[in-house]
RNA sequence: GGGGGUGUGCUUGAGCGGUCAAAAAGGGCAGACUGUAAAUCUGUUGGCUAUGCCUACGGCGGUUCGAAUCCGUCCGCCCCCA
């Protein structure tokens, strides 16, 4: 078994760690069980979640057993950590539904078949808690003085924002999660974003106090892009792992369009390429860096959507930007009846209808500012009517700006 | 329970009773330059059957020729006292 801890470290996954030597030692020995919590407030994970996912995958490849848990119980309270306001609560049914989608996505990266890995909802043990018992058995181990020192709480208190008692209990519940997982599954390592550090440590302490056992914690750095933006967000919103919400092609393009400065870091995080290769690619400059981005995009897409989709996305991208013809199959397409086209469709209407502009006014602006193209020809007059005469063999190729394409074909 | 404050467009945040679709910044989009990058410059950024009309300044109601701006009330959030 190779030294996974070393791998995680050199790939940049380690931000804080309860005790580096112990964790390194633990990971180089017999298989252990570790866990990461995921937020079930949305029905899909997004690119930002790839950091914990990839870390889990590295560990599983080294023979360790992952537990992915969704906070069905905790979400019903709302996590105050690093939030300026209270997180909205969501219903148990919604959590259940979201959990199913999330599990499917995780399975692309991890084996969660209930032998090699597990997928659990903490509602399972949290919902049946009895208040008095919980206070007596768990609550007595927590010191309020310590709790309010935690960054997340402290900020809320200092900024005089107020913090409900409900939210204040979040840390106890997460610590309790760890305790349960330790007791039932022998879980001895919790991973999470650095904002979770306080909660993780609370769990480590709790297990030590109740079970007199030493368990461990490790956090990942919170990723931002070189531009300072949150990882995995774009104009259109989050970059989802769900192919329905973010198509494989869009997913691919997200990685292609990242800042040059992020290339090496992201290769280390989001691919399994050996580090010497990562460094070689990261060292490329100017035009060549695009090759590195292509590798990153392809690898990341392949992991998230499989080889077939990755190949398709890659060829579409190459065709679109490499000067050649487009890969028409992968392009979003709208079907229009020939009668309608023969009658003529105002250009603003067309751009709006296919979704390249959110409203007709936006379409108007786009056109007036020279961002509207049909079959690679720019059209700046808003009163143009698109009809069958403009049809080419592949239909109409609409483009908004440099990168957003849409095809219109006849019925 | 008492007192005070606050609620504006994607976000932050100005806003005298008319000249407010609402300052400013950020963000977004488009154009130029480029490498599908960054930086920079320019334009733009509620909708529409478009030199006009409609919808918008927490909800409802009122005062007024006229309200984001005044009054009442309700809701949300925040602070202080209990």
mmCIF file with all atom_site columns, N, CA and C in Angstrom, chain A residues 40-80:
data_model
loop_
_atom_site.group_PDB
_atom_site.id
_atom_site.type_symbol
_atom_site.label_atom_id
_atom_site.label_alt_id
_atom_site.label_comp_id
_atom_site.label_asym_id
_atom_site.label_entity_id
_atom_site.label_seq_id
_atom_site.pdbx_PDB_ins_code
_atom_site.Cartn_x
_atom_site.Cartn_y
_atom_site.Cartn_z
_atom_site.occupancy
_atom_site.B_iso_or_equiv
_atom_site.pdbx_formal_charge
_atom_site.auth_seq_id
_atom_site.auth_comp_id
_atom_site.auth_asym_id
_atom_site.auth_atom_id
_atom_site.pdbx_PDB_model_num
ATOM 1   N N  . UNK A 1 40 ? -27.174 18.005 1.715  1.00 0.00 ? 40 UNK A N  1
ATOM 2   C CA . UNK A 1 40 ? -28.274 17.531 0.872  1.00 0.00 ? 40 UNK A CA 1
ATOM 3   C C  . UNK A 1 40 ? -29.291 18.619 0.543  1.00 0.00 ? 40 UNK A C  1
ATOM 4   N N  . UNK A 1 41 ? -28.880 19.873 0.564  1.00 0.00 ? 41 UNK A N  1
ATOM 5   C CA . UNK A 1 41 ? -29.862 20.928 0.301  1.00 0.00 ? 41 UNK A CA 1
ATOM 6   C C  . UNK A 1 41 ? -30.167 21.078 -1.187 1.00 0.00 ? 41 UNK A C  1
ATOM 7   N N  . UNK A 1 42 ? -29.309 20.533 -2.058 1.00 0.00 ? 42 UNK A N  1
ATOM 8   C CA . UNK A 1 42 ? -29.599 20.591 -3.488 1.00 0.00 ? 42 UNK A CA 1
ATOM 9   C C  . UNK A 1 42 ? -29.675 19.163 -4.020 1.00 0.00 ? 42 UNK A C  1
ATOM 10  N N  . UNK A 1 43 ? -30.255 19.010 -5.188 1.00 0.00 ? 43 UNK A N  1
ATOM 11  C CA . UNK A 1 43 ? -30.405 17.654 -5.701 1.00 0.00 ? 43 UNK A CA 1
ATOM 12  C C  . UNK A 1 43 ? -29.201 17.219 -6.528 1.00 0.00 ? 43 UNK A C  1
ATOM 13  N N  . UNK A 1 44 ? -28.145 18.000 -6.467 1.00 0.00 ? 44 UNK A N  1
ATOM 14  C CA . UNK A 1 44 ? -26.934 17.590 -7.156 1.00 0.00 ? 44 UNK A CA 1
ATOM 15  C C  . UNK A 1 44 ? -25.730 18.195 -6.461 1.00 0.00 ? 44 UNK A C  1
ATOM 16  N N  . UNK A 1 45 ? -24.631 17.502 -6.541 1.00 0.00 ? 45 UNK A N  1
ATOM 17  C CA . UNK A 1 45 ? -23.382 18.065 -6.048 1.00 0.00 ? 45 UNK A CA 1
ATOM 18  C C  . UNK A 1 45 ? -22.828 18.952 -7.144 1.00 0.00 ? 45 UNK A C  1
ATOM 19  N N  . UNK A 1 46 ? -21.919 19.834 -6.780 1.00 0.00 ? 46 UNK A N  1
ATOM 20  C CA . UNK A 1 46 ? -21.317 20.678 -7.810 1.00 0.00 ? 46 UNK A CA 1
ATOM 21  C C  . UNK A 1 46 ? -19.804 20.554 -7.780 1.00 0.00 ? 46 UNK A C  1
ATOM 22  N N  . UNK A 1 47 ? -19.163 21.260 -8.674 1.00 0.00 ? 47 UNK A N  1
ATOM 23  C CA . UNK A 1 47 ? -17.721 21.104 -8.851 1.00 0.00 ? 47 UNK A CA 1
ATOM 24  C C  . UNK A 1 47 ? -16.952 21.302 -7.547 1.00 0.00 ? 47 UNK A C  1
ATOM 25  N N  . UNK A 1 48 ? -17.452 22.157 -6.685 1.00 0.00 ? 48 UNK A N  1
ATOM 26  C CA . UNK A 1 48 ? -16.773 22.378 -5.425 1.00 0.00 ? 48 UNK A CA 1
ATOM 27  C C  . UNK A 1 48 ? -16.697 21.119 -4.569 1.00 0.00 ? 48 UNK A C  1
ATOM 28  N N  . UNK A 1 49 ? -17.699 20.273 -4.686 1.00 0.00 ? 49 UNK A N  1
ATOM 29  C CA . UNK A 1 49 ? -17.705 19.040 -3.898 1.00 0.00 ? 49 UNK A CA 1
ATOM 30  C C  . UNK A 1 49 ? -16.677 18.038 -4.392 1.00 0.00 ? 49 UNK A C  1
ATOM 31  N N  . UNK A 1 50 ? -16.068 18.342 -5.516 1.00 0.00 ? 50 UNK A N  1
ATOM 32  C CA . UNK A 1 50 ? -15.110 17.381 -6.051 1.00 0.00 ? 50 UNK A CA 1
ATOM 33  C C  . UNK A 1 50 ? -13.868 17.253 -5.186 1.00 0.00 ? 50 UNK A C  1
ATOM 34  N N  . UNK A 1 51 ? -13.577 18.279 -4.412 1.00 0.00 ? 51 UNK A N  1
ATOM 35  C CA . UNK A 1 51 ? -12.393 18.180 -3.556 1.00 0.00 ? 51 UNK A CA 1
ATOM 36  C C  . UNK A 1 51 ? -12.553 17.027 -2.564 1.00 0.00 ? 51 UNK A C  1
ATOM 37  N N  . UNK A 1 52 ? -13.595 17.046 -1.734 1.00 0.00 ? 52 UNK A N  1
ATOM 38  C CA . UNK A 1 52 ? -13.769 15.899 -0.844 1.00 0.00 ? 52 UNK A CA 1
ATOM 39  C C  . UNK A 1 52 ? -13.954 14.573 -1.596 1.00 0.00 ? 52 UNK A C  1
ATOM 40  N N  . UNK A 1 53 ? -14.649 14.627 -2.701 1.00 0.00 ? 53 UNK A N  1
ATOM 41  C CA . UNK A 1 53 ? -14.876 13.379 -3.436 1.00 0.00 ? 53 UNK A CA 1
ATOM 42  C C  . UNK A 1 53 ? -13.559 12.782 -3.912 1.00 0.00 ? 53 UNK A C  1
ATOM 43  N N  . UNK A 1 54 ? -12.718 13.615 -4.475 1.00 0.00 ? 54 UNK A N  1
ATOM 44  C CA . UNK A 1 54 ? -11.442 13.112 -4.977 1.00 0.00 ? 54 UNK A CA 1
ATOM 45  C C  . UNK A 1 54 ? -10.577 12.592 -3.829 1.00 0.00 ? 54 UNK A C  1
ATOM 46  N N  . UNK A 1 55 ? -10.614 13.298 -2.721 1.00 0.00 ? 55 UNK A N  1
ATOM 47  C CA . UNK A 1 55 ? -9.830  12.849 -1.572 1.00 0.00 ? 55 UNK A CA 1
ATOM 48  C C  . UNK A 1 55 ? -10.327 11.481 -1.120 1.00 0.00 ? 55 UNK A C  1
ATOM 49  N N  . UNK A 1 56 ? -11.638 11.330 -1.086 1.00 0.00 ? 56 UNK A N  1
ATOM 50  C CA . UNK A 1 56 ? -12.204 10.038 -0.689 1.00 0.00 ? 56 UNK A CA 1
ATOM 51  C C  . UNK A 1 56 ? -11.780 8.951  -1.664 1.00 0.00 ? 56 UNK A C  1
ATOM 52  N N  . UNK A 1 57 ? -11.771 9.299  -2.931 1.00 0.00 ? 57 UNK A N  1
ATOM 53  C CA . UNK A 1 57 ? -11.415 8.321  -3.951 1.00 0.00 ? 57 UNK A CA 1
ATOM 54  C C  . UNK A 1 57 ? -9.962  7.877  -3.801 1.00 0.00 ? 57 UNK A C  1
ATOM 55  N N  . UNK A 1 58 ? -9.097  8.829  -3.516 1.00 0.00 ? 58 UNK A N  1
ATOM 56  C CA . UNK A 1 58 ? -7.687  8.460  -3.302 1.00 0.00 ? 58 UNK A CA 1
ATOM 57  C C  . UNK A 1 58 ? -7.588  7.466  -2.145 1.00 0.00 ? 58 UNK A C  1
ATOM 58  N N  . UNK A 1 59 ? -8.308  7.769  -1.096 1.00 0.00 ? 59 UNK A N  1
ATOM 59  C CA . UNK A 1 59 ? -8.243  6.908  0.077  1.00 0.00 ? 59 UNK A CA 1
ATOM 60  C C  . UNK A 1 59 ? -8.814  5.515  -0.215 1.00 0.00 ? 59 UNK A C  1
ATOM 61  N N  . UNK A 1 60 ? -9.904  5.499  -0.956 1.00 0.00 ? 60 UNK A N  1
ATOM 62  C CA . UNK A 1 60 ? -10.484 4.188  -1.247 1.00 0.00 ? 60 UNK A CA 1
ATOM 63  C C  . UNK A 1 60 ? -9.554  3.372  -2.143 1.00 0.00 ? 60 UNK A C  1
ATOM 64  N N  . UNK A 1 61 ? -8.907  4.037  -3.059 1.00 0.00 ? 61 UNK A N  1
ATOM 65  C CA . UNK A 1 61 ? -7.962  3.341  -3.923 1.00 0.00 ? 61 UNK A CA 1
ATOM 66  C C  . UNK A 1 61 ? -6.826  2.737  -3.110 1.00 0.00 ? 61 UNK A C  1
ATOM 67  N N  . UNK A 1 62 ? -6.564  3.334  -1.966 1.00 0.00 ? 62 UNK A N  1
ATOM 68  C CA . UNK A 1 62 ? -5.500  2.816  -1.117 1.00 0.00 ? 62 UNK A CA 1
ATOM 69  C C  . UNK A 1 62 ? -6.026  1.730  -0.182 1.00 0.00 ? 62 UNK A C  1
ATOM 70  N N  . UNK A 1 63 ? -7.305  1.388  -0.355 1.00 0.00 ? 63 UNK A N  1
ATOM 71  C CA . UNK A 1 63 ? -7.830  0.275  0.418  1.00 0.00 ? 63 UNK A CA 1
ATOM 72  C C  . UNK A 1 63 ? -8.709  0.643  1.598  1.00 0.00 ? 63 UNK A C  1
ATOM 73  N N  . UNK A 1 64 ? -8.876  1.933  1.851  1.00 0.00 ? 64 UNK A N  1
ATOM 74  C CA . UNK A 1 64 ? -9.689  2.331  2.997  1.00 0.00 ? 64 UNK A CA 1
ATOM 75  C C  . UNK A 1 64 ? -11.164 2.417  2.611  1.00 0.00 ? 64 UNK A C  1
ATOM 76  N N  . UNK A 1 65 ? -12.005 2.419  3.661  1.00 0.00 ? 65 UNK A N  1
ATOM 77  C CA . UNK A 1 65 ? -13.448 2.382  3.399  1.00 0.00 ? 65 UNK A CA 1
ATOM 78  C C  . UNK A 1 65 ? -14.138 3.715  3.662  1.00 0.00 ? 65 UNK A C  1
ATOM 79  N N  . UNK A 1 66 ? -14.761 4.236  2.660  1.00 0.00 ? 66 UNK A N  1
ATOM 80  C CA . UNK A 1 66 ? -15.432 5.536  2.825  1.00 0.00 ? 66 UNK A CA 1
ATOM 81  C C  . UNK A 1 66 ? -16.865 5.401  3.335  1.00 0.00 ? 66 UNK A C  1
ATOM 82  N N  . UNK A 1 67 ? -17.272 6.391  4.106  1.00 0.00 ? 67 UNK A N  1
ATOM 83  C CA . UNK A 1 67 ? -18.685 6.550  4.420  1.00 0.00 ? 67 UNK A CA 1
ATOM 84  C C  . UNK A 1 67 ? -19.035 7.957  3.976  1.00 0.00 ? 67 UNK A C  1
ATOM 85  N N  . UNK A 1 68 ? -20.003 8.044  3.100  1.00 0.00 ? 68 UNK A N  1
ATOM 86  C CA . UNK A 1 68 ? -20.488 9.371  2.732  1.00 0.00 ? 68 UNK A CA 1
ATOM 87  C C  . UNK A 1 68 ? -21.781 9.554  3.506  1.00 0.00 ? 68 UNK A C  1
ATOM 88  N N  . UNK A 1 69 ? -21.886 10.617 4.258  1.00 0.00 ? 69 UNK A N  1
ATOM 89  C CA . UNK A 1 69 ? -23.170 10.813 4.912  1.00 0.00 ? 69 UNK A CA 1
ATOM 90  C C  . UNK A 1 69 ? -23.793 12.119 4.448  1.00 0.00 ? 69 UNK A C  1
ATOM 91  N N  . UNK A 1 70 ? -25.105 12.079 4.335  1.00 0.00 ? 70 UNK A N  1
ATOM 92  C CA . UNK A 1 70 ? -25.790 13.331 4.062  1.00 0.00 ? 70 UNK A CA 1
ATOM 93  C C  . UNK A 1 70 ? -26.483 13.738 5.350  1.00 0.00 ? 70 UNK A C  1
ATOM 94  N N  . UNK A 1 71 ? -26.435 15.016 5.587  1.00 0.00 ? 71 UNK A N  1
ATOM 95  C CA . UNK A 1 71 ? -26.944 15.531 6.850  1.00 0.00 ? 71 UNK A CA 1
ATOM 96  C C  . UNK A 1 71 ? -28.431 15.738 6.837  1.00 0.00 ? 71 UNK A C  1
ATOM 97  N N  . UNK A 1 72 ? -29.161 14.678 6.695  1.00 0.00 ? 72 UNK A N  1
ATOM 98  C CA . UNK A 1 72 ? -30.618 14.789 6.706  1.00 0.00 ? 72 UNK A CA 1
ATOM 99  C C  . UNK A 1 72 ? -31.126 15.347 8.021  1.00 0.00 ? 72 UNK A C  1
ATOM 100 N N  . UNK A 1 73 ? -30.506 14.928 9.104  1.00 0.00 ? 73 UNK A N  1
ATOM 101 C CA . UNK A 1 73 ? -30.927 15.398 10.406 1.00 0.00 ? 73 UNK A CA 1
ATOM 102 C C  . UNK A 1 73 ? -30.409 16.793 10.696 1.00 0.00 ? 73 UNK A C  1
ATOM 103 N N  . UNK A 1 74 ? -29.155 17.011 10.411 1.00 0.00 ? 74 UNK A N  1
ATOM 104 C CA . UNK A 1 74 ? -28.568 18.317 10.703 1.00 0.00 ? 74 UNK A CA 1
ATOM 105 C C  . UNK A 1 74 ? -29.106 19.407 9.785  1.00 0.00 ? 74 UNK A C  1
ATOM 106 N N  . UNK A 1 75 ? -29.398 19.036 8.567  1.00 0.00 ? 75 UNK A N  1
ATOM 107 C CA . UNK A 1 75 ? -29.910 20.043 7.646  1.00 0.00 ? 75 UNK A CA 1
ATOM 108 C C  . UNK A 1 75 ? -31.236 20.593 8.126  1.00 0.00 ? 75 UNK A C  1
ATOM 109 N N  . UNK A 1 76 ? -31.924 19.755 8.894  1.00 0.00 ? 76 UNK A N  1
ATOM 110 C CA . UNK A 1 76 ? -33.204 20.232 9.387  1.00 0.00 ? 76 UNK A CA 1
ATOM 111 C C  . UNK A 1 76 ? -33.031 21.289 10.454 1.00 0.00 ? 76 UNK A C  1
ATOM 112 N N  . UNK A 1 77 ? -31.792 21.550 10.815 1.00 0.00 ? 77 UNK A N  1
ATOM 113 C CA . UNK A 1 77 ? -31.510 22.638 11.744 1.00 0.00 ? 77 UNK A CA 1
ATOM 114 C C  . UNK A 1 77 ? -30.908 23.831 11.021 1.00 0.00 ? 77 UNK A C  1
ATOM 115 N N  . UNK A 1 78 ? -29.959 23.552 10.155 1.00 0.00 ? 78 UNK A N  1
ATOM 116 C CA . UNK A 1 78 ? -29.273 24.636 9.462  1.00 0.00 ? 78 UNK A CA 1
ATOM 117 C C  . UNK A 1 78 ? -27.925 24.873 10.108 1.00 0.00 ? 78 UNK A C  1
ATOM 118 N N  . UNK A 1 79 ? -26.892 24.836 9.281  1.00 0.00 ? 79 UNK A N  1
ATOM 119 C CA . UNK A 1 79 ? -25.535 24.998 9.790  1.00 0.00 ? 79 UNK A CA 1
ATOM 120 C C  . UNK A 1 79 ? -25.153 26.473 9.813  1.00 0.00 ? 79 UNK A C  1
ATOM 121 N N  . UNK A 1 80 ? -24.784 26.990 10.967 1.00 0.00 ? 80 UNK A N  1
ATOM 122 C CA . UNK A 1 80 ? -24.423 28.397 11.070 1.00 0.00 ? 80 UNK A CA 1
ATOM 123 C C  . UNK A 1 80 ? -22.985 28.659 10.646 1.00 0.00 ? 80 UNK A C  1
#
